[in-house]
Amino acid sequence: MFGTPVRASNPAGEVFFQVEVNVSPLGVELLYDKTGIVYAKDVQPRFRTLQSLVLSELAKEKGLFKNPPTLSALEAMTPNWGFVQQAYGVMTFTPHARIETPTFPESKVPCLVDIQLKSLEISRSTIRPVWKLHYLGQPPSEIDFEWAPPKPAGDELEEVSDVPTAGGPVVTLADPARLAKEKAEAKERIRMAFEAAKTARTTAEQMAAEFYDRYDLSDSESAFTEWLSDSDEEDDS
């Protein structure tokens, strides 16, 4: 799984050993743009699994180290691979890693890439992964429309009734679910109005009957006949 350690140093003068790693690409699709690898939440478990596997195998390779470290020691000196949280909760690809210069031209960026662990840079204080990107293709096309500006906040919402068509009639758009709801609400209001009217008439008839029982009326005196007759006609109908 591991190649022969090669002694090297970085521009800051830090000495480390570079160890080639023989593993396959992660088998993922990551968006790569001018800022680097774009955060993808679903891919992070792949990085954690690979990190755990590589460190476990590294701890078993006794021939790589003069004084073989324990797995816990390797884990303690290895920052998390993949994506890490920066200030204000922003997720970015970890700065504690190195990505080889892509072999595909800049004209292909942004693009989709797979990522492969190529080697480890092991120093006294840290283990840094070195990654290689594999070009997979261009990202899906985006919808490019010139959207109409929004109406001012004071404008009321109106139903669309003047959609222009190619010489055809005017098309009126309506939401069937909303119309059904308005219809049901209107029917319920009418039903309640009839119920209220029926209750009021019954109450009035009872009050008229009590009036007749209590008072004597002359022949010329009005006695609610015009309303009671309406009630009788309604009953006949």
mmCIF file of C-alpha atoms in Angstrom:
data_model
loop_
_atom_site.group_PDB
_atom_site.id
_atom_site.type_symbol
_atom_site.label_atom_id
_atom_site.label_comp_id
_atom_site.label_asym_id
_atom_site.label_seq_id
_atom_site.Cartn_x
_atom_site.Cartn_y
_atom_site.Cartn_z
ATOM 1 C CA MET A 1 0.000 0.000 0.000
ATOM 2 C CA PHE A 2 2.937 2.314 0.745
ATOM 3 C CA GLY A 3 6.044 3.147 -1.244
ATOM 4 C CA THR A 4 9.575 3.804 -0.024
ATOM 5 C CA PRO A 5 9.895 7.021 2.072
ATOM 6 C CA VAL A 6 11.726 9.854 0.296
ATOM 7 C CA ARG A 7 13.316 12.631 2.336
ATOM 8 C CA ALA A 8 12.293 16.159 1.244
ATOM 9 C CA SER A 9 11.751 19.676 2.566
ATOM 10 C CA ASN A 10 9.369 22.530 1.876
ATOM 11 C CA PRO A 11 10.207 26.223 1.167
ATOM 12 C CA ALA A 12 9.918 26.960 4.878
ATOM 13 C CA GLY A 13 12.748 24.524 5.563
ATOM 14 C CA GLU A 14 10.564 21.884 7.225
ATOM 15 C CA VAL A 15 11.927 18.385 6.670
ATOM 16 C CA PHE A 16 9.482 15.583 5.926
ATOM 17 C CA PHE A 17 9.317 12.173 4.301
ATOM 18 C CA GLN A 18 7.071 11.664 1.287
ATOM 19 C CA VAL A 19 5.450 8.226 1.093
ATOM 20 C CA GLU A 20 3.520 7.150 -2.010
ATOM 21 C CA VAL A 21 0.118 5.553 -1.329
ATOM 22 C CA ASN A 22 -1.461 2.988 -3.615
ATOM 23 C CA VAL A 23 -5.235 3.531 -3.366
ATOM 24 C CA SER A 24 -7.990 4.066 -5.927
ATOM 25 C CA PRO A 25 -9.836 7.364 -6.441
ATOM 26 C CA LEU A 26 -12.716 7.977 -4.037
ATOM 27 C CA GLY A 27 -15.282 7.468 -6.800
ATOM 28 C CA VAL A 28 -17.102 10.757 -6.208
ATOM 29 C CA GLU A 29 -18.131 13.837 -8.198
ATOM 30 C CA LEU A 30 -16.840 17.089 -6.766
ATOM 31 C CA LEU A 31 -17.248 20.549 -8.254
ATOM 32 C CA TYR A 32 -13.914 22.223 -8.842
ATOM 33 C CA ASP A 33 -13.863 25.954 -9.641
ATOM 34 C CA LYS A 34 -11.386 28.845 -9.454
ATOM 35 C CA THR A 35 -11.652 28.842 -5.630
ATOM 36 C CA GLY A 36 -10.827 25.147 -5.355
ATOM 37 C CA ILE A 37 -12.939 22.152 -4.403
ATOM 38 C CA VAL A 38 -16.494 23.128 -3.515
ATOM 39 C CA TYR A 39 -17.987 21.730 -0.297
ATOM 40 C CA ALA A 40 -20.086 18.590 -0.702
ATOM 41 C CA LYS A 41 -21.636 17.271 2.500
ATOM 42 C CA ASP A 42 -22.328 13.758 1.203
ATOM 43 C CA VAL A 43 -18.664 13.164 0.331
ATOM 44 C CA GLN A 44 -17.187 13.880 3.770
ATOM 45 C CA PRO A 45 -17.775 10.329 5.158
ATOM 46 C CA ARG A 46 -15.620 8.976 2.289
ATOM 47 C CA PHE A 47 -12.692 11.119 3.418
ATOM 48 C CA ARG A 48 -13.091 9.988 7.038
ATOM 49 C CA THR A 49 -13.229 6.322 6.043
ATOM 50 C CA LEU A 50 -10.122 6.643 3.874
ATOM 51 C CA GLN A 51 -8.238 8.517 6.602
ATOM 52 C CA SER A 52 -9.044 5.835 9.160
ATOM 53 C CA LEU A 53 -8.012 3.048 6.762
ATOM 54 C CA VAL A 54 -4.701 4.664 5.747
ATOM 55 C CA LEU A 55 -3.650 5.482 9.312
ATOM 56 C CA SER A 56 -4.528 1.955 10.477
ATOM 57 C CA GLU A 57 -2.395 0.449 7.702
ATOM 58 C CA LEU A 58 0.376 2.968 8.372
ATOM 59 C CA ALA A 59 0.550 1.856 12.011
ATOM 60 C CA LYS A 60 1.029 -1.746 10.844
ATOM 61 C CA GLU A 61 3.933 -0.891 8.509
ATOM 62 C CA LYS A 62 6.748 -1.350 10.993
ATOM 63 C CA GLY A 63 9.430 -1.055 8.292
ATOM 64 C CA LEU A 64 8.563 2.565 7.532
ATOM 65 C CA PHE A 65 9.579 3.927 10.925
ATOM 66 C CA LYS A 66 12.717 3.486 12.982
ATOM 67 C CA ASN A 67 10.552 3.954 16.052
ATOM 68 C CA PRO A 68 7.074 2.691 15.038
ATOM 69 C CA PRO A 69 4.279 4.999 16.304
ATOM 70 C CA THR A 70 0.977 3.818 17.696
ATOM 71 C CA LEU A 71 -2.286 4.350 15.840
ATOM 72 C CA SER A 72 -3.412 6.862 18.462
ATOM 73 C CA ALA A 73 -0.208 8.860 17.942
ATOM 74 C CA LEU A 74 -0.766 8.932 14.171
ATOM 75 C CA GLU A 75 -4.371 10.034 14.642
ATOM 76 C CA ALA A 76 -3.342 12.798 17.022
ATOM 77 C CA MET A 77 -0.913 14.323 14.518
ATOM 78 C CA THR A 78 -3.223 14.060 11.474
ATOM 79 C CA PRO A 79 -5.720 16.899 10.843
ATOM 80 C CA ASN A 80 -9.090 15.906 9.431
ATOM 81 C CA TRP A 81 -9.100 15.144 5.728
ATOM 82 C CA GLY A 82 -11.709 16.534 3.388
ATOM 83 C CA PHE A 83 -13.795 19.507 4.422
ATOM 84 C CA VAL A 84 -13.432 21.534 7.620
ATOM 85 C CA GLN A 85 -15.385 24.419 9.110
ATOM 86 C CA GLN A 86 -13.792 27.840 8.941
ATOM 87 C CA ALA A 87 -14.902 31.184 10.415
ATOM 88 C CA TYR A 88 -18.626 31.989 10.356
ATOM 89 C CA GLY A 89 -19.447 28.338 9.692
ATOM 90 C CA VAL A 90 -18.038 28.322 6.145
ATOM 91 C CA MET A 91 -17.035 24.824 4.976
ATOM 92 C CA THR A 92 -13.912 24.584 2.830
ATOM 93 C CA PHE A 93 -11.431 21.949 1.744
ATOM 94 C CA THR A 94 -8.865 21.607 4.515
ATOM 95 C CA PRO A 95 -5.763 23.792 4.177
ATOM 96 C CA HIS A 96 -3.778 20.979 5.842
ATOM 97 C CA ALA A 97 -3.525 19.176 2.514
ATOM 98 C CA ARG A 98 -1.844 19.648 -0.831
ATOM 99 C CA ILE A 99 -3.514 19.199 -4.200
ATOM 100 C CA GLU A 100 -1.286 18.460 -7.172
ATOM 101 C CA THR A 101 -1.593 20.926 -10.018
ATOM 102 C CA PRO A 102 -4.444 19.639 -12.221
ATOM 103 C CA THR A 103 -3.432 18.202 -15.586
ATOM 104 C CA PHE A 104 -6.549 19.567 -17.318
ATOM 105 C CA PRO A 105 -6.479 23.145 -18.705
ATOM 106 C CA GLU A 106 -8.003 26.119 -16.910
ATOM 107 C CA SER A 107 -10.520 26.464 -19.741
ATOM 108 C CA LYS A 108 -12.207 23.346 -18.359
ATOM 109 C CA VAL A 109 -12.830 25.035 -14.992
ATOM 110 C CA PRO A 110 -15.398 24.880 -13.434
ATOM 111 C CA CYS A 111 -15.696 21.138 -13.857
ATOM 112 C CA LEU A 112 -16.486 17.902 -12.074
ATOM 113 C CA VAL A 113 -13.587 15.920 -10.616
ATOM 114 C CA ASP A 114 -12.851 12.745 -8.717
ATOM 115 C CA ILE A 115 -10.088 12.836 -6.099
ATOM 116 C CA GLN A 116 -7.332 10.343 -5.295
ATOM 117 C CA LEU A 117 -4.845 10.139 -2.434
ATOM 118 C CA LYS A 118 -1.388 9.999 -4.031
ATOM 119 C CA SER A 119 1.018 10.317 -1.110
ATOM 120 C CA LEU A 120 1.593 11.394 2.484
ATOM 121 C CA GLU A 121 3.995 14.056 3.705
ATOM 122 C CA ILE A 122 5.079 12.874 7.157
ATOM 123 C CA SER A 123 6.997 15.200 9.486
ATOM 124 C CA ARG A 124 7.638 15.134 13.235
ATOM 125 C CA SER A 125 4.480 17.174 13.875
ATOM 126 C CA THR A 126 1.945 16.286 11.221
ATOM 127 C CA ILE A 127 0.818 13.998 8.409
ATOM 128 C CA ARG A 128 -0.392 15.854 5.344
ATOM 129 C CA PRO A 129 -2.225 14.135 2.472
ATOM 130 C CA VAL A 130 -1.377 14.938 -1.144
ATOM 131 C CA TRP A 131 -4.298 14.645 -3.546
ATOM 132 C CA LYS A 132 -4.632 14.254 -7.295
ATOM 133 C CA LEU A 133 -7.711 15.386 -9.249
ATOM 134 C CA HIS A 134 -9.227 13.407 -12.110
ATOM 135 C CA TYR A 135 -11.282 15.346 -14.651
ATOM 136 C CA LEU A 136 -14.819 13.921 -15.080
ATOM 137 C CA GLY A 137 -16.479 16.500 -17.305
ATOM 138 C CA GLN A 138 -18.417 19.704 -17.248
ATOM 139 C CA PRO A 139 -21.140 20.385 -14.648
ATOM 140 C CA PRO A 140 -24.802 20.326 -15.780
ATOM 141 C CA SER A 141 -25.961 23.379 -17.690
ATOM 142 C CA GLU A 142 -27.655 26.113 -15.681
ATOM 143 C CA ILE A 143 -30.954 27.776 -16.580
ATOM 144 C CA ASP A 144 -30.128 31.182 -18.040
ATOM 145 C CA PHE A 145 -33.212 33.429 -18.085
ATOM 146 C CA GLU A 146 -33.591 37.172 -17.858
ATOM 147 C CA TRP A 147 -36.182 37.370 -15.089
ATOM 148 C CA ALA A 148 -38.628 40.281 -14.964
ATOM 149 C CA PRO A 149 -38.035 42.667 -12.030
ATOM 150 C CA PRO A 150 -40.364 42.159 -9.039
ATOM 151 C CA LYS A 151 -43.354 44.448 -8.557
ATOM 152 C CA PRO A 152 -43.180 47.165 -5.874
ATOM 153 C CA ALA A 153 -44.186 45.975 -2.423
ATOM 154 C CA GLY A 154 -47.378 48.074 -2.461
ATOM 155 C CA ASP A 155 -48.854 46.342 -5.507
ATOM 156 C CA GLU A 156 -51.621 43.855 -4.823
ATOM 157 C CA LEU A 157 -51.432 40.349 -6.186
ATOM 158 C CA GLU A 158 -53.672 39.740 -9.172
ATOM 159 C CA GLU A 159 -54.669 36.630 -11.067
ATOM 160 C CA VAL A 160 -52.986 36.265 -14.414
ATOM 161 C CA SER A 161 -55.646 36.946 -17.016
ATOM 162 C CA ASP A 162 -53.705 38.620 -19.801
ATOM 163 C CA VAL A 163 -51.018 36.166 -20.837
ATOM 164 C CA PRO A 164 -50.112 37.003 -24.441
ATOM 165 C CA THR A 165 -50.309 34.153 -26.924
ATOM 166 C CA ALA A 166 -49.268 33.828 -30.533
ATOM 167 C CA GLY A 167 -52.436 35.285 -32.073
ATOM 168 C CA GLY A 168 -54.679 33.033 -29.997
ATOM 169 C CA PRO A 169 -57.294 33.849 -27.370
ATOM 170 C CA VAL A 170 -56.416 35.223 -23.956
ATOM 171 C CA VAL A 171 -55.578 32.463 -21.475
ATOM 172 C CA THR A 172 -56.725 32.763 -17.872
ATOM 173 C CA LEU A 173 -54.660 30.874 -15.326
ATOM 174 C CA ALA A 174 -56.266 29.759 -12.081
ATOM 175 C CA ASP A 175 -55.249 27.396 -9.348
ATOM 176 C CA PRO A 176 -57.845 24.566 -9.201
ATOM 177 C CA ALA A 177 -57.101 23.837 -5.563
ATOM 178 C CA ARG A 178 -57.580 27.493 -4.586
ATOM 179 C CA LEU A 179 -60.845 27.758 -6.542
ATOM 180 C CA ALA A 180 -62.188 24.586 -4.913
ATOM 181 C CA LYS A 181 -61.359 25.982 -1.476
ATOM 182 C CA GLU A 182 -63.064 29.326 -2.230
ATOM 183 C CA LYS A 183 -66.147 27.496 -3.538
ATOM 184 C CA ALA A 184 -66.435 25.330 -0.423
ATOM 185 C CA GLU A 185 -66.054 28.359 1.855
ATOM 186 C CA ALA A 186 -68.744 30.290 -0.058
ATOM 187 C CA LYS A 187 -71.193 27.369 0.169
ATOM 188 C CA GLU A 188 -70.586 27.091 3.901
ATOM 189 C CA ARG A 189 -71.306 30.819 4.421
ATOM 190 C CA ILE A 190 -74.585 30.532 2.488
ATOM 191 C CA ARG A 191 -75.649 27.442 4.456
ATOM 192 C CA MET A 192 -74.974 29.208 7.747
ATOM 193 C CA ALA A 193 -76.976 32.228 6.557
ATOM 194 C CA PHE A 194 -80.003 30.031 5.739
ATOM 195 C CA GLU A 195 -79.703 28.298 9.107
ATOM 196 C CA ALA A 196 -79.591 31.654 10.881
ATOM 197 C CA ALA A 197 -82.644 32.879 8.939
ATOM 198 C CA LYS A 198 -84.581 29.728 9.762
ATOM 199 C CA THR A 199 -83.782 30.036 13.455
ATOM 200 C CA ALA A 200 -84.772 33.718 13.485
ATOM 201 C CA ARG A 201 -88.159 32.967 11.793
ATOM 202 C CA THR A 202 -88.941 30.195 14.281
ATOM 203 C CA THR A 203 -88.178 32.538 17.155
ATOM 204 C CA ALA A 204 -90.384 35.264 15.638
ATOM 205 C CA GLU A 205 -93.326 32.867 15.191
ATOM 206 C CA GLN A 206 -93.046 31.768 18.828
ATOM 207 C CA MET A 207 -93.012 35.372 19.966
ATOM 208 C CA ALA A 208 -96.112 36.120 17.823
ATOM 209 C CA ALA A 209 -97.979 33.165 19.331
ATOM 210 C CA GLU A 210 -97.196 34.373 22.837
ATOM 211 C CA PHE A 211 -98.363 37.827 21.809
ATOM 212 C CA TYR A 212 -101.764 36.461 20.657
ATOM 213 C CA ASP A 213 -102.189 34.514 23.887
ATOM 214 C CA ARG A 214 -101.554 37.573 26.007
ATOM 215 C CA TYR A 215 -103.261 40.423 24.148
ATOM 216 C CA ASP A 216 -106.661 41.001 22.507
ATOM 217 C CA LEU A 217 -106.573 42.697 19.129
ATOM 218 C CA SER A 218 -109.259 44.745 17.427
ATOM 219 C CA ASP A 219 -110.350 43.941 13.886
ATOM 220 C CA SER A 220 -108.510 46.933 12.508
ATOM 221 C CA GLU A 221 -105.263 46.323 14.383
ATOM 222 C CA SER A 222 -102.220 44.876 12.600
ATOM 223 C CA ALA A 223 -101.199 41.449 13.852
ATOM 224 C CA PHE A 224 -98.098 40.353 11.878
ATOM 225 C CA THR A 225 -100.231 38.693 9.230
ATOM 226 C CA GLU A 226 -98.060 39.900 6.383
ATOM 227 C CA TRP A 227 -95.029 38.039 7.796
ATOM 228 C CA LEU A 228 -96.910 34.999 8.983
ATOM 229 C CA SER A 229 -98.507 34.596 5.578
ATOM 230 C CA ASP A 230 -95.028 34.638 4.012
ATOM 231 C CA SER A 231 -94.084 31.866 6.401
ATOM 232 C CA ASP A 232 -97.122 29.791 5.390
ATOM 233 C CA GLU A 233 -96.338 30.234 1.716
ATOM 234 C CA GLU A 234 -92.786 29.094 2.280
ATOM 235 C CA ASP A 235 -94.046 26.027 4.137
ATOM 236 C CA ASP A 236 -96.405 25.203 1.232
ATOM 237 C CA SER A 237 -93.571 25.507 -1.213
#
